[in-house]
Amino acid sequence: MDCGIRIRAVLCIWTLIFIALSRGASNTIRSSNADEDQKAVVIAPSEYFEGNDGPWSTFFLRVGDPEQDVRVTVSTASPESFVVLSEFGCSDSVFEDVPDDCAVSRGMLFNQNDSSTWHELGQFGINQNGVGLEANLGYSQRSIFAQEKLGLGLTGPTLENQTVAGIATADPFYLGLFGLNNQPVNFTSLGNFSSPSFLTTLKDKGMIPSMSWSYTAGAKYRLKQVYGQLILSGYDTSRFEENSVSFSMADDITRDLVVVLQSISYSGSTSATLLSESIDIFVDSTDPNLWLPEDVCDAFEKAFDLTLDSDSGLYLVNDTHHNALLDSDAEVTFRLSDVQGGGDTVRITLPYAAFDLTAEAPLVGNTSHYFPLKRAANSTQYTLGRTFLQEAYLTADYERKVFNVSACVFNAGAEEDVVTILPKGSGESSTGGGGSSSGSGSKSLGGGAIAGIVIGAIVGALLLVAAIIFCVRRQRKKREYAASEPDPDMAVITGPVHNHQSTRTARTGKYFSPDTIGTSTEEGVSSNTTGTNGYSNGVSIGGESSQQELDGEATQVSQIAAPADDNGEGSRAQSIQQEEAKLKERETSPVYHELGGTGISKRGSEAVSSMSGLEPHVGREREEGADHLDSPFVSTLGSAGWQDKRGDQDLVSPTTPVRHSFA
């Protein structure tokens, strides 16, 4: 193969390898870009503040087919969503006196009988044996569970076969809920049947880039009402103050967003420390209250001059006291960390307005202000509820098992600055508000892709260098070979052995060669004198050779002239001496001989062979005592009379040797 062709072949192979590696790298980039193309999904609030324990900023759910719009709050702990059923939600079985605006106050009701996609699973409790949604807080709620078509927000994503629970009672949930937790819903009585959460399904279907979210409850008392914010797979930097604290999720999937509450301090007309020893506490938007140790509740009672109402179990605040608290500009600061002592911390400060909530029927007989504080029976009930999230911005990343809590900022006219949280393994860190935030910035190649490209380039370069070296050496050898003459081939010079006359002085047997077919030779010279001229070695009468060469040229073998007088001893001896001299001369230098041929014999009377070495066998008689043997292989090539008249009329090929037997 030509050297240039080899180099081109190597270049083609290297190019193919580089293209393959580049495609792999580009696939990685395209995969990353695909993730970047999936932006965070912002769910618009309903622009309603409602609830009998709020007011709370709510969000729309579109339920069933055809869609029915309901308004709900957000549960960061629940994997399923809740809607208030129209059949029971505003019935006499729930209220002694049904409110005039019952359906509106409960966020609108859902009629499952009007939905073609409602597939009922049965009636179940939201928790059992201390396990399940808000089981640690003593919640008890019977619900009708079903798989239903569910859409989030007025224009948000829609999924089919989502777990939806229909509720009727006004306690513990007056409004419906949208579940943000990523855990599946398990139904033990249905053979451990489980249904994936809304968030997980969105991620599995590629509708969001990562299994993460951000949420803040909103604050009606801030500015001109600040609505809540819910973002899937992202966060809004305009809504919080960044900090360096990143929290790791707890192993308990029912209480995963646990922080270390290092201290609680009060400032107002006086200052006080409400919590001095660190506790682990769960952040959960499902419940509106702060569930704290009893001694901490005592400190709150003293600081805010609170009294627990035994009938309702709430810290009710009368109007006079409410106005005094508003004028005091009292604040409560919560210091959070991911470790028990020291470390990075974040401070979330709640003004008294954040605690200024309104309780309505059926929680109380008459509408009243209340302070959202609950005495925890044990550490499993320690909870920072929805009240806390009015001033805190919470971001959870279930893929990285981390979350962040940041202090909200309230800037009038601030534009949204939404950043997408990319999936784990994308090379970006998480989460919003803590440390280095995840974003949708540009992507660099991963280490594996870079290593593959480098290795491919090195291998291709080595192959190219090897091909060039091989071609250079090959060309050099060709030039050296062309510059030197080849060694002579003695076999060509000397020719076949049968063309060289033997130097032996005696022969023990007879041999045959192409020159002596049909004759007897001995010691290279026939001693047969049966011919009329005394020699039968290709010499005819008159000294002219009767042997013809195949090419028509004269033989190169010098002929020995026949003696003029057979009886002249002197001339015979002289002839013999001349012949011996010529034989010696032939021994000292190589002689080239051409194989003898025969002329084409003529028919009839002219059918006489022109070869003395090949005598015609037609009419030929074997002489008694002749000192030669005719060759048993007689060639018929060129003989017009090759088909003899001996009675054997079988046809043979002109080129086929025929063995003859002689009588």
XYZ file of C-alpha atoms in Angstrom:
663
model
C 0.000 0.000 0.000
C 1.298 3.451 -0.891
C 2.674 5.438 2.039
C 0.385 8.385 1.372
C -2.628 6.085 1.409
C -1.537 4.683 4.783
C -1.235 8.171 6.257
C -4.636 9.134 4.923
C -6.139 5.968 6.398
C -4.657 6.770 9.805
C -5.963 10.322 9.576
C -9.428 9.000 8.750
C -9.344 6.623 11.735
C -8.173 9.391 14.054
C -10.890 11.693 12.717
C -13.560 9.061 13.357
C -12.318 8.529 16.916
C -12.278 12.258 17.567
C -15.795 12.660 16.132
C -17.091 9.815 18.306
C -15.574 11.343 21.424
C -16.803 14.775 20.445
C -20.277 13.432 19.949
C -20.169 11.819 23.382
C -19.057 15.114 24.857
C -21.658 17.013 22.858
C -24.294 14.565 24.077
C -23.228 15.395 27.619
C -23.449 19.085 26.811
C -26.807 18.625 25.123
C -28.060 16.703 28.149
C -26.910 19.509 30.389
C -28.390 22.080 28.037
C -31.641 20.128 28.056
C -31.674 20.503 31.824
C -30.912 24.189 31.429
C -33.737 24.576 28.928
C -36.112 23.321 31.615
C -36.639 26.412 33.662
C -38.022 26.742 37.146
C -41.818 26.769 37.292
C -43.303 29.717 39.170
C -46.799 29.103 40.546
C -48.782 32.293 40.763
C -50.712 32.876 44.013
C -54.472 33.151 44.018
C -54.230 36.699 45.465
C -56.558 35.655 48.254
C -55.816 35.755 51.991
C -58.161 33.346 53.705
C -58.651 30.628 56.290
C -60.239 30.403 59.732
C -56.820 30.518 61.455
C -55.036 33.081 59.270
C -55.289 34.908 57.036
C -53.081 32.905 54.596
C -52.071 33.443 51.031
C -53.504 30.609 48.942
C -52.865 28.947 45.544
C -55.175 27.495 42.927
C -55.618 23.808 42.156
C -57.427 22.599 39.044
C -59.051 19.298 39.880
C -60.807 16.727 37.691
C -62.172 16.732 34.180
C -63.751 19.124 33.513
C -61.534 21.199 35.767
C -62.870 22.624 38.996
C -60.852 25.436 40.629
C -60.223 25.380 44.362
C -57.890 27.434 46.570
C -55.544 25.759 49.018
C -52.592 26.413 51.274
C -49.246 24.655 50.888
C -48.068 21.706 52.970
C -44.315 21.154 52.905
C -44.798 17.843 54.765
C -47.652 16.180 52.851
C -47.135 14.078 49.696
C -50.837 14.193 48.775
C -53.254 17.052 48.115
C -56.538 17.751 49.930
C -59.763 19.241 48.628
C -63.010 20.021 50.464
C -65.832 17.876 49.128
C -69.027 19.685 48.183
C -71.229 16.882 49.454
C -70.159 17.335 53.096
C -67.888 20.376 53.382
C -70.615 22.869 54.131
C -73.241 20.555 55.550
C -75.053 20.454 58.874
C -72.991 17.451 59.858
C -69.906 19.694 59.927
C -71.283 23.010 61.193
C -73.952 23.657 63.760
C -74.563 26.901 61.967
C -73.334 26.797 58.408
C -71.640 30.106 57.506
C -73.274 32.068 54.754
C -70.040 32.187 52.784
C -68.992 28.653 53.724
C -67.896 27.521 50.251
C -65.902 30.694 49.623
C -64.331 30.708 53.068
C -63.185 27.128 52.543
C -61.551 27.920 49.228
C -64.408 26.553 47.109
C -65.703 22.990 47.075
C -64.993 20.072 44.762
C -67.759 17.841 43.408
C -66.245 14.453 42.611
C -69.441 13.290 40.905
C -68.922 15.886 38.169
C -65.430 14.615 37.324
C -64.909 11.856 34.778
C -61.384 11.184 36.025
C -62.148 10.548 39.695
C -61.043 6.970 40.516
C -61.866 6.338 44.127
C -59.500 4.169 46.158
C -61.379 4.143 49.464
C -61.574 5.887 52.814
C -58.370 6.144 54.829
C -56.886 8.129 57.701
C -54.066 10.545 57.029
C -51.979 8.749 59.661
C -52.062 5.541 61.646
C -50.335 4.299 64.790
C -48.409 7.522 65.194
C -47.085 7.426 61.605
C -48.219 9.726 58.821
C -49.054 13.341 58.195
C -48.925 15.382 61.428
C -49.254 12.235 63.518
C -46.806 13.707 66.028
C -49.142 16.704 66.510
C -52.150 14.481 67.173
C -53.977 15.180 63.917
C -56.817 12.835 63.022
C -58.588 13.094 59.678
C -60.664 10.591 57.715
C -60.523 11.200 53.975
C -61.783 9.666 50.750
C -58.709 8.971 48.660
C -58.751 8.777 44.888
C -56.573 9.147 41.845
C -57.518 12.249 39.969
C -56.343 14.685 37.335
C -54.629 17.579 39.075
C -53.255 20.899 37.864
C -51.246 23.383 39.922
C -52.045 27.078 39.644
C -54.229 28.553 36.947
C -51.657 27.848 34.227
C -49.219 25.467 35.912
C -48.413 21.828 35.095
C -51.164 19.205 35.000
C -50.802 15.520 35.841
C -53.162 12.590 35.713
C -53.659 9.882 38.352
C -52.487 12.024 41.244
C -53.373 11.187 44.837
C -56.130 13.473 46.062
C -57.903 13.222 49.446
C -61.410 14.576 49.834
C -62.187 15.987 53.295
C -65.336 17.264 54.961
C -64.590 18.342 58.531
C -63.361 21.860 59.331
C -60.716 20.650 61.753
C -57.775 20.174 61.503
C -57.921 21.450 57.886
C -60.337 24.202 57.093
C -58.837 24.857 53.660
C -57.515 22.271 51.274
C -53.782 21.573 50.914
C -51.288 21.106 48.115
C -48.617 18.549 49.083
C -45.004 19.447 48.256
C -43.262 16.478 49.856
C -41.539 14.041 47.508
C -42.394 10.830 49.389
C -44.957 8.435 47.845
C -48.358 7.901 49.415
C -48.657 4.396 50.898
C -51.948 2.557 51.351
C -51.396 -0.361 53.705
C -54.878 -1.805 53.304
C -54.421 -1.983 49.514
C -51.525 -4.416 49.595
C -48.964 -1.725 50.337
C -50.012 0.132 47.195
C -48.112 3.381 46.772
C -48.634 6.390 44.570
C -45.834 8.802 43.586
C -46.038 12.393 44.708
C -46.825 15.305 42.414
C -43.252 16.593 42.615
C -41.710 13.205 41.832
C -44.007 12.676 38.855
C -43.118 16.084 37.443
C -39.433 15.203 37.631
C -39.931 11.720 36.162
C -41.828 13.181 33.225
C -39.109 15.750 32.600
C -41.423 18.667 33.311
C -39.047 20.186 35.872
C -35.245 19.964 35.930
C -34.831 18.939 39.574
C -36.824 17.661 42.521
C -36.732 20.879 44.507
C -38.906 23.823 45.456
C -39.010 27.145 47.258
C -41.836 28.517 49.357
C -42.733 31.437 51.557
C -46.175 31.886 53.096
C -46.595 35.577 52.304
C -47.334 38.387 54.734
C -50.541 40.342 54.605
C -49.171 42.832 57.122
C -46.116 43.703 54.934
C -46.283 46.597 52.488
C -49.599 46.388 50.661
C -50.016 42.679 51.202
C -47.212 40.433 50.061
C -48.523 37.195 48.618
C -46.965 33.866 49.131
C -44.568 32.420 46.559
C -44.201 28.846 45.318
C -41.487 27.910 42.792
C -40.740 24.391 41.570
C -37.051 23.704 40.815
C -35.920 27.202 41.648
C -35.969 30.250 43.904
C -36.361 34.003 43.676
C -33.335 35.960 44.895
C -35.422 39.118 45.208
C -37.440 37.604 48.063
C -34.724 36.744 50.620
C -31.401 37.730 52.094
C -28.662 35.271 51.218
C -26.666 33.524 53.917
C -23.941 30.898 54.168
C -25.897 28.263 56.106
C -26.861 25.025 54.390
C -28.992 22.515 56.297
C -28.892 18.779 55.800
C -32.148 16.855 55.765
C -32.960 14.466 58.620
C -33.304 10.727 58.054
C -36.928 10.700 59.232
C -38.830 11.229 55.993
C -41.901 12.449 57.885
C -39.808 15.120 59.651
C -36.975 15.829 57.250
C -36.641 19.637 57.332
C -35.136 19.819 60.818
C -32.982 22.712 61.981
C -31.182 23.446 65.234
C -32.900 26.290 67.043
C -30.059 27.707 69.125
C -31.930 30.604 70.717
C -35.072 32.732 70.754
C -34.811 36.355 71.894
C -37.445 38.976 72.521
C -37.112 42.727 72.126
C -39.785 45.341 72.777
C -40.522 47.356 75.875
C -37.970 45.036 77.469
C -35.559 42.389 76.258
C -35.524 38.725 77.161
C -34.157 35.372 76.137
C -37.021 33.006 75.512
C -34.898 29.945 74.616
C -31.359 29.463 75.856
C -30.722 25.765 75.116
C -30.573 24.394 71.583
C -33.339 22.134 70.350
C -33.989 20.312 67.086
C -37.149 21.637 65.517
C -39.147 20.750 62.386
C -40.055 23.396 59.777
C -43.565 22.622 58.472
C -46.112 24.834 56.722
C -49.018 22.402 57.275
C -49.793 23.742 60.730
C -49.931 27.492 61.499
C -48.526 27.346 65.047
C -45.176 27.428 66.823
C -44.910 24.206 68.850
C -42.324 24.869 71.570
C -41.256 23.450 74.945
C -43.436 24.437 77.869
C -40.801 26.597 79.526
C -40.370 28.509 76.293
C -44.153 28.970 76.118
C -44.063 30.333 79.643
C -41.427 32.840 78.551
C -43.622 33.910 75.628
C -46.611 34.342 77.937
C -44.584 36.652 80.151
C -43.073 38.667 77.302
C -46.381 39.259 75.494
C -48.698 39.052 78.497
C -50.575 36.098 76.979
C -53.273 33.948 78.526
C -54.245 30.482 77.285
C -57.980 30.026 76.662
C -58.995 26.651 78.093
C -62.024 26.251 75.844
C -60.341 26.810 72.531
C -56.812 25.894 73.554
C -55.620 29.136 71.953
C -53.759 32.174 73.295
C -56.520 34.657 72.691
C -55.712 38.376 72.614
C -58.393 41.004 73.226
C -58.556 44.191 71.253
C -56.958 46.406 73.936
C -54.033 44.128 74.383
C -53.737 43.693 70.616
C -53.383 47.434 70.056
C -50.811 47.709 72.829
C -48.736 44.947 71.302
C -48.864 46.580 67.908
C -47.603 49.825 69.401
C -44.774 48.101 71.230
C -42.928 47.210 68.041
C -42.073 43.906 69.680
C -39.968 41.433 67.741
C -38.907 37.832 68.217
C -35.639 36.606 66.686
C -34.964 32.922 65.972
C -31.317 31.933 65.565
C -30.926 28.805 63.444
C -27.986 26.580 62.644
C -27.224 23.101 61.382
C -25.186 22.289 64.497
C -25.976 22.378 68.200
C -23.449 25.030 69.161
C -21.479 27.619 67.226
C -21.133 27.264 63.481
C -22.790 29.398 60.867
C -26.150 30.768 61.862
C -29.054 32.597 60.305
C -31.425 34.895 62.147
C -35.123 35.142 61.275
C -36.926 38.040 62.957
C -40.717 38.114 63.263
C -42.493 41.348 64.215
C -45.509 41.077 66.433
C -47.710 41.528 63.322
C -46.592 38.075 62.190
C -48.191 36.599 65.324
C -51.347 38.686 64.968
C -53.716 36.061 63.523
C -57.471 35.739 63.501
C -59.430 32.732 64.737
C -62.900 32.118 63.340
C -65.626 29.510 63.693
C -65.571 26.693 64.315
C -62.267 27.268 66.195
C -63.954 29.830 68.392
C -67.489 30.953 68.883
C -66.645 34.570 68.065
C -63.921 35.911 65.809
C -60.885 36.850 67.910
C -57.208 37.659 67.638
C -54.927 34.881 68.745
C -51.226 34.261 69.190
C -50.167 31.057 67.288
C -48.299 29.301 70.125
C -48.693 25.683 71.180
C -47.230 23.783 74.122
C -45.339 20.740 72.894
C -45.756 17.544 74.852
C -42.360 16.206 73.743
C -39.514 16.885 71.364
C -41.291 15.176 68.424
C -43.806 18.001 68.431
C -41.278 20.836 68.202
C -42.404 22.655 65.058
C -41.947 25.999 63.361
C -45.250 26.316 61.481
C -46.715 28.512 58.778
C -46.471 31.599 60.980
C -42.682 31.319 60.921
C -42.681 31.081 57.093
C -44.263 34.507 56.774
C -40.769 35.898 57.452
C -38.680 32.928 56.324
C -37.904 31.773 52.768
C -37.562 27.982 52.577
C -35.837 26.111 49.735
C -35.625 22.297 49.708
C -33.527 20.148 47.356
C -34.447 16.473 47.705
C -31.830 15.298 45.230
C -28.951 16.691 47.276
C -30.744 16.193 50.618
C -30.176 19.790 51.655
C -32.350 22.823 52.304
C -31.981 26.471 53.196
C -33.810 28.900 55.435
C -33.343 32.588 54.747
C -34.814 35.795 56.049
C -37.385 37.331 53.731
C -36.912 40.838 52.381
C -39.803 43.078 51.396
C -38.919 45.633 48.761
C -41.745 47.436 47.057
C -41.564 47.103 43.281
C -38.780 44.514 43.330
C -38.674 42.425 40.170
C -38.519 38.662 40.342
C -35.060 37.139 39.858
C -35.785 33.442 39.493
C -32.874 31.012 39.407
C -33.284 27.387 38.310
C -32.013 24.616 40.560
C -30.335 22.100 38.260
C -30.364 18.356 38.938
C -27.719 16.631 40.997
C -24.628 15.774 38.984
C -24.955 18.832 36.750
C -21.878 20.393 38.310
C -23.829 23.056 40.166
C -24.274 23.319 43.903
C -27.433 24.042 45.868
C -29.439 25.630 47.384
C -31.008 29.059 47.090
C -29.955 31.485 49.743
C -27.209 29.350 51.220
C -23.596 29.094 50.161
C -23.142 29.006 46.415
C -26.493 28.893 44.794
C -27.470 26.654 41.938
C -28.261 28.322 38.697
C -28.750 27.931 35.018
C -25.375 29.296 34.026
C -23.071 27.924 31.386
C -21.806 24.378 31.558
C -18.255 23.127 31.222
C -17.330 19.673 30.093
C -17.134 17.033 32.753
C -13.845 15.378 33.672
C -14.776 12.163 31.857
C -15.550 13.957 28.606
C -12.313 15.955 28.743
C -10.260 12.823 29.505
C -11.874 10.986 26.593
C -11.082 13.758 24.134
C -7.477 14.033 25.345
C -6.911 10.256 25.136
C -8.421 10.135 21.658
C -6.200 12.967 20.478
C -3.078 11.277 21.901
C -3.929 7.913 20.343
C -4.593 9.550 16.979
C -1.298 11.463 17.123
C 0.630 8.284 17.985
C -0.963 6.405 15.101
C -0.102 9.234 12.731
C 3.530 9.366 13.896
C 3.848 5.575 13.603
C 2.471 5.658 10.060
C 4.881 8.428 9.038
C 7.889 6.561 10.520
C 6.840 3.360 8.782
C 6.486 5.101 5.418
C 9.831 6.905 5.756
C 11.650 3.654 6.537
C 9.913 1.906 3.660
C 10.912 4.598 1.172
C 14.477 4.524 2.486
C 14.716 0.744 1.972
C 13.339 1.101 -1.547
C 16.010 3.660 -2.412
C 18.802 1.476 -0.955
C 17.571 -1.529 -2.890
C 17.396 0.406 -6.138
C 20.949 1.736 -5.665
C 22.555 -1.753 -5.337
C 22.760 -4.458 -8.032
C 21.128 -7.770 -7.145
C 23.305 -10.851 -6.652
C 23.514 -13.047 -9.777
C 21.262 -16.049 -9.918
C 23.528 -19.012 -10.763
C 20.582 -21.131 -11.693
C 19.791 -18.678 -14.491
C 23.393 -18.489 -15.625
C 24.153 -22.177 -15.702
C 20.749 -23.185 -16.983
C 19.130 -26.596 -16.515
C 21.505 -29.435 -15.731
C 20.465 -31.493 -18.717
C 21.801 -28.856 -21.108
C 25.314 -29.151 -19.705
C 27.351 -32.010 -20.974
C 28.554 -34.417 -18.333
C 32.226 -34.561 -17.465
C 32.060 -38.092 -16.346
C 34.385 -40.394 -18.304
C 32.235 -43.417 -17.737
C 28.538 -43.984 -17.236
C 27.132 -47.006 -15.606
C 23.735 -46.677 -17.199
C 21.854 -45.051 -19.974
C 19.976 -41.791 -19.549
C 17.610 -39.766 -21.620
C 17.290 -36.083 -22.179
C 15.319 -33.881 -24.509
C 18.350 -33.852 -26.839
C 18.617 -37.586 -27.004
C 15.019 -38.704 -27.213
C 15.053 -41.831 -29.347
C 18.878 -42.209 -29.214
C 21.431 -43.670 -26.888
C 24.074 -41.447 -25.355
C 27.021 -42.332 -23.288
C 29.395 -39.901 -21.626
C 27.637 -37.046 -23.367
C 28.734 -38.319 -26.852
C 27.009 -41.112 -28.707
C 29.297 -43.984 -29.704
C 26.713 -45.393 -32.050
C 28.256 -45.882 -35.439
C 25.302 -47.583 -37.041
C 24.607 -44.503 -39.120
C 26.034 -44.137 -42.544
C 28.289 -41.377 -41.412
C 29.646 -43.126 -38.354
C 28.042 -40.596 -35.990
C 24.411 -40.342 -35.189
C 24.663 -37.463 -32.744
C 22.733 -34.966 -34.774
C 25.195 -34.861 -37.687
C 23.986 -35.562 -41.168
C 25.893 -36.532 -44.251
C 27.874 -33.694 -45.548
C 28.498 -32.301 -42.015
C 25.275 -30.381 -41.800
C 23.110 -30.799 -38.842
C 19.753 -32.372 -39.420
C 18.539 -31.141 -35.988
C 16.382 -27.969 -35.999
C 15.983 -25.636 -33.070
C 12.512 -24.723 -31.815
C 13.088 -21.082 -32.661
C 14.410 -21.872 -36.101
C 17.923 -20.633 -35.324
C 21.045 -22.704 -35.579
C 22.170 -24.640 -32.534
C 24.759 -23.086 -30.296
C 26.334 -26.448 -29.681
C 29.404 -26.855 -31.802
C 29.151 -29.883 -34.007
C 31.983 -32.309 -34.546
C 32.676 -32.726 -38.199
C 32.423 -36.262 -39.478
C 35.701 -37.817 -40.679
C 36.160 -38.028 -44.395
C 37.455 -41.506 -44.252
C 36.071 -44.001 -41.786
C 39.164 -46.130 -42.191
C 41.670 -43.307 -41.636
C 43.078 -43.806 -38.147
C 45.013 -40.559 -38.129
C 42.153 -38.412 -39.040
C 39.932 -40.246 -36.510
C 42.469 -39.689 -33.727
C 42.748 -36.057 -34.675
C 39.017 -35.743 -34.617
C 38.836 -37.303 -31.199
C 41.480 -34.914 -29.843
C 39.566 -31.943 -31.170
C 36.435 -33.196 -29.538
C 38.161 -33.670 -26.163
C 39.566 -30.125 -26.346
C 36.149 -28.745 -26.988
C 34.735 -30.724 -24.091
C 37.356 -29.290 -21.740
C 36.551 -25.800 -22.972
C 32.873 -26.403 -22.234
C 33.740 -27.530 -18.691
C 35.546 -24.299 -17.897
C 32.747 -21.953 -18.999
C 29.011 -22.290 -18.806
C 27.317 -23.088 -22.059
C 23.786 -22.227 -22.904
C 21.859 -24.787 -24.949
C 18.528 -24.572 -26.583
C 16.259 -27.564 -26.623
C 15.987 -29.241 -29.938
C 12.813 -29.333 -31.968
C 11.569 -31.115 -35.008
C 10.247 -29.891 -38.250
C 6.850 -30.825 -39.455
C 7.071 -34.160 -41.307
C 5.577 -34.424 -44.720
C 3.200 -37.095 -45.875
C 3.863 -39.783 -48.422
C 7.235 -40.281 -49.865
C 8.471 -37.046 -48.411
C 7.676 -38.137 -44.840
C 11.259 -38.104 -43.650
C 12.165 -36.695 -40.243
C 14.588 -33.845 -40.276
C 15.820 -34.848 -36.837
C 18.481 -37.431 -36.600
C 17.972 -37.454 -32.868
C 14.363 -38.509 -33.322
C 14.150 -41.228 -35.888
C 10.759 -41.964 -37.422
C 9.293 -45.049 -35.851
C 7.253 -45.943 -38.934
C 8.917 -48.915 -40.595
C 11.789 -48.755 -38.161
C 13.459 -51.998 -37.210
C 15.421 -52.596 -34.091
C 18.980 -53.636 -34.949
C 20.448 -56.571 -33.271
C 23.182 -55.699 -30.835
C 22.852 -51.949 -31.243
C 24.553 -50.163 -28.397
C 21.687 -47.733 -27.695
C 18.152 -47.788 -26.430
C 15.341 -45.992 -28.117
C 13.300 -43.867 -25.751
C 10.102 -45.628 -24.750
C 8.453 -42.179 -24.780
C 8.154 -40.971 -28.341
C 6.803 -37.514 -28.990
C 4.229 -37.167 -31.722
C 4.301 -33.365 -31.658
C 4.688 -31.884 -35.154
C 4.440 -35.245 -36.901
C 1.787 -35.460 -39.550
C 1.931 -39.211 -39.304
C 1.535 -39.436 -35.529
C -1.344 -41.828 -36.046
C 0.690 -44.851 -37.229
C -0.482 -47.824 -39.185
C 0.398 -50.593 -36.748
C -3.167 -51.564 -36.225
C -3.499 -49.369 -33.120
C -5.998 -46.788 -34.441
C -6.794 -45.113 -31.111
C -6.617 -41.356 -31.428
C -4.299 -39.515 -29.108
C -3.597 -35.872 -28.460
C -0.764 -34.346 -30.477
C 0.729 -33.275 -27.146
C 0.214 -36.536 -25.268
C 3.295 -38.759 -24.778
C 2.637 -42.340 -25.898
C 4.424 -45.327 -24.450
C 5.398 -47.822 -27.220
C 6.372 -51.368 -26.623
C 8.793 -53.013 -28.995
C 8.781 -56.617 -29.959
